[in-house]
PDB file of C-alpha atoms in Angstrom:
ATOM      1  CA  MET A   1      10.485 -10.505  -6.357  1.00 49.00           C
ATOM      2  CA  LYS A   2      13.734  -8.545  -6.757  1.00 49.00           C
ATOM      3  CA  ARG A   3      12.767  -7.566 -10.283  1.00 48.00           C
ATOM      4  CA  ARG A   4       9.441  -6.242  -9.100  1.00 47.00           C
ATOM      5  CA  SER A   5      11.107  -4.174  -6.335  1.00 42.00           C
ATOM      6  CA  ILE A   6      13.555  -2.660  -8.803  1.00 45.00           C
ATOM      7  CA  LEU A   7      10.715  -1.873 -11.189  1.00 38.00           C
ATOM      8  CA  ILE A   8       8.730  -0.179  -8.409  1.00 42.00           C
ATOM      9  CA  ILE A   9      11.753   1.877  -7.342  1.00 44.00           C
ATOM     10  CA  LEU A  10      12.385   2.884 -10.966  1.00 40.00           C
ATOM     11  CA  LEU A  11       8.742   3.933 -11.413  1.00 37.00           C
ATOM     12  CA  MET A  12       8.852   5.955  -8.203  1.00 43.00           C
ATOM     13  CA  PHE A  13      12.011   7.708  -9.405  1.00 46.00           C
ATOM     14  CA  ILE A  14      10.402   8.569 -12.734  1.00 46.00           C
ATOM     15  CA  MET A  15       7.260   9.859 -11.008  1.00 43.00           C
ATOM     16  CA  CYS A  16       9.312  11.984  -8.612  1.00 42.00           C
ATOM     17  CA  SER A  17      11.247  13.443 -11.537  1.00 45.00           C
ATOM     18  CA  CYS A  18       8.017  14.448 -13.247  1.00 44.00           C
ATOM     19  CA  PHE A  19       6.647  16.056 -10.124  1.00 42.00           C
ATOM     20  CA  ALA A  20       9.939  17.829  -9.535  1.00 53.00           C
ATOM     21  CA  ASP A  21       9.833  19.449 -12.977  1.00 56.00           C
ATOM     22  CA  GLY A  22       6.226  20.512 -12.399  1.00 73.00           C
ATOM     23  CA  ASP A  23       7.189  22.000  -9.059  1.00 93.00           C
ATOM     24  CA  LEU A  24      10.117  23.795 -10.672  1.00 95.00           C
ATOM     25  CA  SER A  25       7.784  25.270 -13.283  1.00 94.00           C
ATOM     26  CA  LYS A  26       5.502  26.565 -10.540  1.00 95.00           C
ATOM     27  CA  GLN A  27       8.465  27.964  -8.634  1.00 96.00           C
ATOM     28  CA  ALA A  28       9.801  29.695 -11.751  1.00 94.00           C
ATOM     29  CA  THR A  29       6.411  31.279 -12.411  1.00 94.00           C
ATOM     30  CA  ALA A  30       6.237  32.468  -8.803  1.00 95.00           C
ATOM     31  CA  PHE A  31       9.744  33.939  -8.987  1.00 95.00           C
ATOM     32  CA  TYR A  32       8.839  35.673 -12.258  1.00 95.00           C
ATOM     33  CA  SER A  33       5.649  37.083 -10.695  1.00 93.00           C
ATOM     34  CA  ASP A  34       7.778  38.441  -7.850  1.00 95.00           C
ATOM     35  CA  ASN A  35      10.071  40.059 -10.430  1.00 95.00           C
ATOM     36  CA  ASN A  36      12.999  37.886  -9.330  1.00 95.00           C
ATOM     37  CA  HIS A  37      14.404  37.189 -12.764  1.00 95.00           C
ATOM     38  CA  GLU A  38      17.677  35.678 -11.616  1.00 95.00           C
ATOM     39  CA  LYS A  39      15.922  32.972  -9.592  1.00 96.00           C
ATOM     40  CA  THR A  40      13.422  32.492 -12.415  1.00 94.00           C
ATOM     41  CA  LEU A  41      16.218  31.761 -14.862  1.00 94.00           C
ATOM     42  CA  ASP A  42      18.107  29.521 -12.432  1.00 95.00           C
ATOM     43  CA  THR A  43      14.954  27.516 -11.764  1.00 96.00           C
ATOM     44  CA  LEU A  44      13.994  27.177 -15.425  1.00 96.00           C
ATOM     45  CA  LEU A  45      17.460  25.956 -16.344  1.00 95.00           C
ATOM     46  CA  GLN A  46      17.077  23.123 -13.838  1.00 96.00           C
ATOM     47  CA  ILE A  47      14.183  21.716 -15.882  1.00 96.00           C
ATOM     48  CA  ASN A  48      15.108  19.201 -18.560  1.00 95.00           C
ATOM     49  CA  GLU A  49      14.413  20.767 -21.979  1.00 95.00           C
ATOM     50  CA  ASN A  50      12.112  17.888 -22.902  1.00 95.00           C
ATOM     51  CA  GLU A  51      10.078  18.516 -19.753  1.00 96.00           C
ATOM     52  CA  ARG A  52       9.635  22.286 -20.126  1.00 96.00           C
ATOM     53  CA  THR A  53       6.093  23.516 -20.491  1.00 97.00           C
ATOM     54  CA  ALA A  54       4.922  26.173 -22.911  1.00 97.00           C
ATOM     55  CA  GLN A  55       4.873  28.569 -19.947  1.00 97.00           C
ATOM     56  CA  ASP A  56       8.517  27.716 -19.155  1.00 97.00           C
ATOM     57  CA  TRP A  57       9.605  28.538 -22.707  1.00 97.00           C
ATOM     58  CA  LEU A  58       7.522  31.721 -22.624  1.00 97.00           C
ATOM     59  CA  LEU A  59       9.225  32.874 -19.424  1.00 97.00           C
ATOM     60  CA  LEU A  60      12.644  32.171 -20.940  1.00 97.00           C
ATOM     61  CA  GLY A  61      11.595  34.269 -23.926  1.00 97.00           C
ATOM     62  CA  ASN A  62      10.399  37.075 -21.684  1.00 97.00           C
ATOM     63  CA  LEU A  63      13.695  37.090 -19.791  1.00 97.00           C
ATOM     64  CA  LEU A  64      15.664  37.217 -23.036  1.00 96.00           C
ATOM     65  CA  GLU A  65      13.445  39.956 -24.447  1.00 96.00           C
ATOM     66  CA  GLU A  66      14.140  42.096 -21.393  1.00 95.00           C
ATOM     67  CA  LYS A  67      17.850  41.702 -22.183  1.00 95.00           C
ATOM     68  CA  GLY A  68      17.260  42.822 -25.768  1.00 95.00           C
ATOM     69  CA  GLN A  69      18.065  39.415 -27.262  1.00 97.00           C
ATOM     70  CA  VAL A  70      15.325  39.438 -29.875  1.00 97.00           C
ATOM     71  CA  GLU A  71      16.402  36.475 -32.021  1.00 97.00           C
ATOM     72  CA  GLU A  72      16.705  34.248 -28.971  1.00 97.00           C
ATOM     73  CA  THR A  73      13.365  35.535 -27.704  1.00 97.00           C
ATOM     74  CA  VAL A  74      11.639  34.610 -30.962  1.00 98.00           C
ATOM     75  CA  PHE A  75      13.194  31.141 -30.734  1.00 98.00           C
ATOM     76  CA  MET A  76      11.868  30.658 -27.185  1.00 97.00           C
ATOM     77  CA  TYR A  77       8.359  31.789 -28.139  1.00 98.00           C
ATOM     78  CA  GLN A  78       8.421  29.401 -31.086  1.00 98.00           C
ATOM     79  CA  LYS A  79       9.509  26.607 -28.706  1.00 98.00           C
ATOM     80  CA  SER A  80       6.575  27.544 -26.491  1.00 98.00           C
ATOM     81  CA  ILE A  81       4.204  27.252 -29.444  1.00 98.00           C
ATOM     82  CA  SER A  82       5.679  23.913 -30.510  1.00 98.00           C
ATOM     83  CA  THR A  83       5.172  22.634 -26.955  1.00 97.00           C
ATOM     84  CA  ASP A  84       1.518  23.730 -26.878  1.00 98.00           C
ATOM     85  CA  THR A  85       0.026  24.958 -30.147  1.00 98.00           C
ATOM     86  CA  LYS A  86      -2.962  26.449 -28.291  1.00 98.00           C
ATOM     87  CA  PHE A  87      -0.923  28.569 -25.861  1.00 98.00           C
ATOM     88  CA  TYR A  88      -2.145  32.016 -26.885  1.00 98.00           C
ATOM     89  CA  ARG A  89       0.403  33.971 -24.831  1.00 98.00           C
ATOM     90  CA  ALA A  90       3.300  32.796 -26.992  1.00 98.00           C
ATOM     91  CA  TYR A  91       1.506  33.899 -30.183  1.00 98.00           C
ATOM     92  CA  TYR A  92       0.675  37.225 -28.560  1.00 98.00           C
ATOM     93  CA  ASN A  93       4.231  37.902 -27.406  1.00 98.00           C
ATOM     94  CA  LEU A  94       5.637  36.837 -30.764  1.00 98.00           C
ATOM     95  CA  ALA A  95       3.179  39.130 -32.535  1.00 98.00           C
ATOM     96  CA  ASN A  96       4.268  42.032 -30.313  1.00 98.00           C
ATOM     97  CA  ILE A  97       7.861  41.518 -31.430  1.00 98.00           C
ATOM     98  CA  TYR A  98       6.836  41.417 -35.077  1.00 98.00           C
ATOM     99  CA  LEU A  99       4.734  44.562 -34.618  1.00 98.00           C
ATOM    100  CA  ALA A 100       7.725  46.384 -33.119  1.00 97.00           C
ATOM    101  CA  GLN A 101       9.848  45.222 -36.069  1.00 97.00           C
ATOM    102  CA  ASN A 102       7.177  46.385 -38.557  1.00 98.00           C
ATOM    103  CA  LYS A 103       6.728  42.800 -39.774  1.00 98.00           C
ATOM    104  CA  LEU A 104       3.038  43.524 -39.943  1.00 98.00           C
ATOM    105  CA  ASN A 105       1.809  40.438 -41.785  1.00 98.00           C
ATOM    106  CA  LEU A 106       3.566  38.169 -39.271  1.00 98.00           C
ATOM    107  CA  ALA A 107       2.211  40.252 -36.407  1.00 98.00           C
ATOM    108  CA  ILE A 108      -1.345  40.051 -37.732  1.00 98.00           C
ATOM    109  CA  GLU A 109      -1.085  36.311 -38.333  1.00 98.00           C
ATOM    110  CA  ASN A 110       0.089  35.696 -34.762  1.00 98.00           C
ATOM    111  CA  TYR A 111      -2.473  38.057 -33.203  1.00 98.00           C
ATOM    112  CA  LYS A 112      -5.238  36.254 -35.097  1.00 98.00           C
ATOM    113  CA  THR A 113      -3.979  32.906 -33.832  1.00 98.00           C
ATOM    114  CA  ALA A 114      -3.816  34.260 -30.279  1.00 98.00           C
ATOM    115  CA  ILE A 115      -7.421  35.455 -30.646  1.00 98.00           C
ATOM    116  CA  LYS A 116      -8.427  32.022 -31.927  1.00 98.00           C
ATOM    117  CA  TYR A 117      -7.349  30.580 -28.570  1.00 98.00           C
ATOM    118  CA  ASN A 118      -8.412  33.515 -26.378  1.00 98.00           C
ATOM    119  CA  LYS A 119     -11.179  35.646 -27.830  1.00 98.00           C
ATOM    120  CA  SER A 120     -11.806  37.521 -24.582  1.00 98.00           C
ATOM    121  CA  ASN A 121      -8.444  39.288 -24.187  1.00 98.00           C
ATOM    122  CA  PRO A 122      -9.000  42.929 -25.214  1.00 98.00           C
ATOM    123  CA  TYR A 123      -5.273  43.660 -25.520  1.00 98.00           C
ATOM    124  CA  ILE A 124      -4.805  41.125 -28.293  1.00 98.00           C
ATOM    125  CA  HIS A 125      -7.608  42.810 -30.254  1.00 98.00           C
ATOM    126  CA  TYR A 126      -6.136  46.227 -29.483  1.00 98.00           C
ATOM    127  CA  ASN A 127      -2.663  45.294 -30.713  1.00 98.00           C
ATOM    128  CA  LEU A 128      -4.106  43.624 -33.810  1.00 98.00           C
ATOM    129  CA  ALA A 129      -5.852  46.923 -34.524  1.00 98.00           C
ATOM    130  CA  CYS A 130      -2.531  48.744 -34.120  1.00 98.00           C
ATOM    131  CA  ALA A 131      -1.039  46.485 -36.797  1.00 98.00           C
ATOM    132  CA  TYR A 132      -3.989  47.230 -39.087  1.00 98.00           C
ATOM    133  CA  ILE A 133      -3.545  50.970 -38.487  1.00 98.00           C
ATOM    134  CA  LYS A 134       0.122  50.707 -39.469  1.00 98.00           C
ATOM    135  CA  GLN A 135      -1.007  48.970 -42.670  1.00 98.00           C
ATOM    136  CA  GLY A 136      -3.589  51.689 -43.322  1.00 98.00           C
ATOM    137  CA  LYS A 137      -6.475  49.196 -43.034  1.00 98.00           C
ATOM    138  CA  MET A 138      -8.843  51.421 -41.105  1.00 98.00           C
ATOM    139  CA  LYS A 139     -12.013  49.343 -41.537  1.00 98.00           C
ATOM    140  CA  GLU A 140     -10.285  46.293 -40.046  1.00 98.00           C
ATOM    141  CA  ALA A 141      -8.797  48.461 -37.303  1.00 98.00           C
ATOM    142  CA  LYS A 142     -12.215  49.932 -36.460  1.00 98.00           C
ATOM    143  CA  SER A 143     -13.815  46.511 -36.253  1.00 98.00           C
ATOM    144  CA  THR A 144     -11.034  45.106 -34.074  1.00 98.00           C
ATOM    145  CA  LEU A 145     -10.966  48.150 -31.787  1.00 98.00           C
ATOM    146  CA  THR A 146     -14.732  47.924 -31.379  1.00 98.00           C
ATOM    147  CA  THR A 147     -14.315  44.325 -30.230  1.00 98.00           C
ATOM    148  CA  ALA A 148     -11.592  45.390 -27.791  1.00 98.00           C
ATOM    149  CA  LEU A 149     -13.858  48.150 -26.480  1.00 98.00           C
ATOM    150  CA  THR A 150     -16.710  45.694 -25.991  1.00 98.00           C
ATOM    151  CA  LEU A 151     -14.399  43.513 -23.909  1.00 98.00           C
ATOM    152  CA  LYS A 152     -12.920  46.364 -21.836  1.00 97.00           C
ATOM    153  CA  ASN A 153     -14.262  49.883 -22.209  1.00 96.00           C
ATOM    154  CA  ASP A 154     -12.038  51.660 -19.679  1.00 96.00           C
ATOM    155  CA  VAL A 155      -8.742  51.505 -21.576  1.00 96.00           C
ATOM    156  CA  PRO A 156      -8.015  55.058 -22.748  1.00 97.00           C
ATOM    157  CA  GLU A 157      -5.795  53.939 -25.652  1.00 97.00           C
ATOM    158  CA  ILE A 158      -8.636  51.998 -27.263  1.00 98.00           C
ATOM    159  CA  HIS A 159     -10.726  55.192 -27.336  1.00 98.00           C
ATOM    160  CA  TYR A 160      -7.770  57.222 -28.609  1.00 98.00           C
ATOM    161  CA  ASN A 161      -7.120  54.835 -31.480  1.00 98.00           C
ATOM    162  CA  LEU A 162     -10.809  54.731 -32.351  1.00 98.00           C
ATOM    163  CA  ALA A 163     -10.718  58.541 -32.496  1.00 98.00           C
ATOM    164  CA  TYR A 164      -7.706  58.318 -34.824  1.00 98.00           C
ATOM    165  CA  VAL A 165      -9.395  55.712 -37.036  1.00 98.00           C
ATOM    166  CA  TYR A 166     -12.651  57.682 -37.284  1.00 98.00           C
ATOM    167  CA  LYS A 167     -10.721  60.880 -38.033  1.00 98.00           C
ATOM    168  CA  SER A 168      -8.865  59.111 -40.854  1.00 98.00           C
ATOM    169  CA  MET A 169     -12.251  57.906 -42.152  1.00 97.00           C
ATOM    170  CA  ASN A 170     -13.507  61.541 -42.184  1.00 98.00           C
ATOM    171  CA  LYS A 171     -16.029  60.917 -39.386  1.00 98.00           C
ATOM    172  CA  ALA A 172     -15.240  63.944 -37.255  1.00 97.00           C
ATOM    173  CA  LYS A 173     -18.158  63.642 -34.802  1.00 98.00           C
ATOM    174  CA  LEU A 174     -17.349  60.035 -33.912  1.00 97.00           C
ATOM    175  CA  ALA A 175     -13.659  60.882 -33.720  1.00 97.00           C
ATOM    176  CA  GLN A 176     -14.396  63.713 -31.289  1.00 98.00           C
ATOM    177  CA  ALA A 177     -16.671  61.505 -29.169  1.00 97.00           C
ATOM    178  CA  TYR A 178     -13.917  58.917 -28.725  1.00 97.00           C
ATOM    179  CA  LEU A 179     -11.327  61.615 -28.107  1.00 97.00           C
ATOM    180  CA  ASP A 180     -13.584  63.027 -25.390  1.00 97.00           C
ATOM    181  CA  ASN A 181     -13.896  59.535 -23.876  1.00 96.00           C
ATOM    182  CA  TYR A 182     -10.109  59.210 -23.964  1.00 97.00           C
ATOM    183  CA  ASN A 183      -9.611  62.558 -22.213  1.00 96.00           C
ATOM    184  CA  LYS A 184     -12.207  61.710 -19.559  1.00 96.00           C
ATOM    185  CA  LEU A 185     -10.634  58.327 -18.833  1.00 95.00           C
ATOM    186  CA  LYS A 186      -7.170  59.885 -18.594  1.00 94.00           C
ATOM    187  CA  ALA A 187      -8.482  62.601 -16.264  1.00 93.00           C
ATOM    188  CA  ASP A 188     -10.244  59.996 -14.106  1.00 91.00           C
ATOM    189  CA  GLY A 189      -7.012  58.007 -13.924  1.00 85.00           C
ATOM    190  CA  LEU A 190      -8.547  54.821 -15.306  1.00 52.00           C
ATOM    191  CA  ASN A 191      -5.606  53.533 -17.267  1.00 51.00           C
TER     192      ASN A 191
END
């Protein structure tokens, strides 16, 4: 009977530990949403590394990125991906870093993976198009921007980049139409 009691107590302790880490993850996300980065970091560091979720690693990466610690940020996003290979946000954030560093092939690869797991996010498509524009691949950029526009047509920058792409493809009328859309959206304050 003693053995069984000890086993039950041990199981309860393990279950409480799991719930505690889950609660800490929720708390960290709430602190991050409230822009309280110090409490976010303190809370995340209380979670055992083996128990951190993909979201936890992503938040750590975001905090490090805000401090300009790019190498550490990349590491955290990669940890996020290794924790959950279908967590599109980590691919997206990693791709944004690569885009800023002009590592365009890596950026494109990560944007495509993010899209694989979340096809309905217009900003992933938009940023993928930006990478294609930097590579001079205007047909791919046009196609990707068109998808982004289909998903969310009130983002002025999508229209602006479509105007740029059409202008570079010598399609002046289409370029002007998208530039007009951009100007209207900016004037209406829909950004």
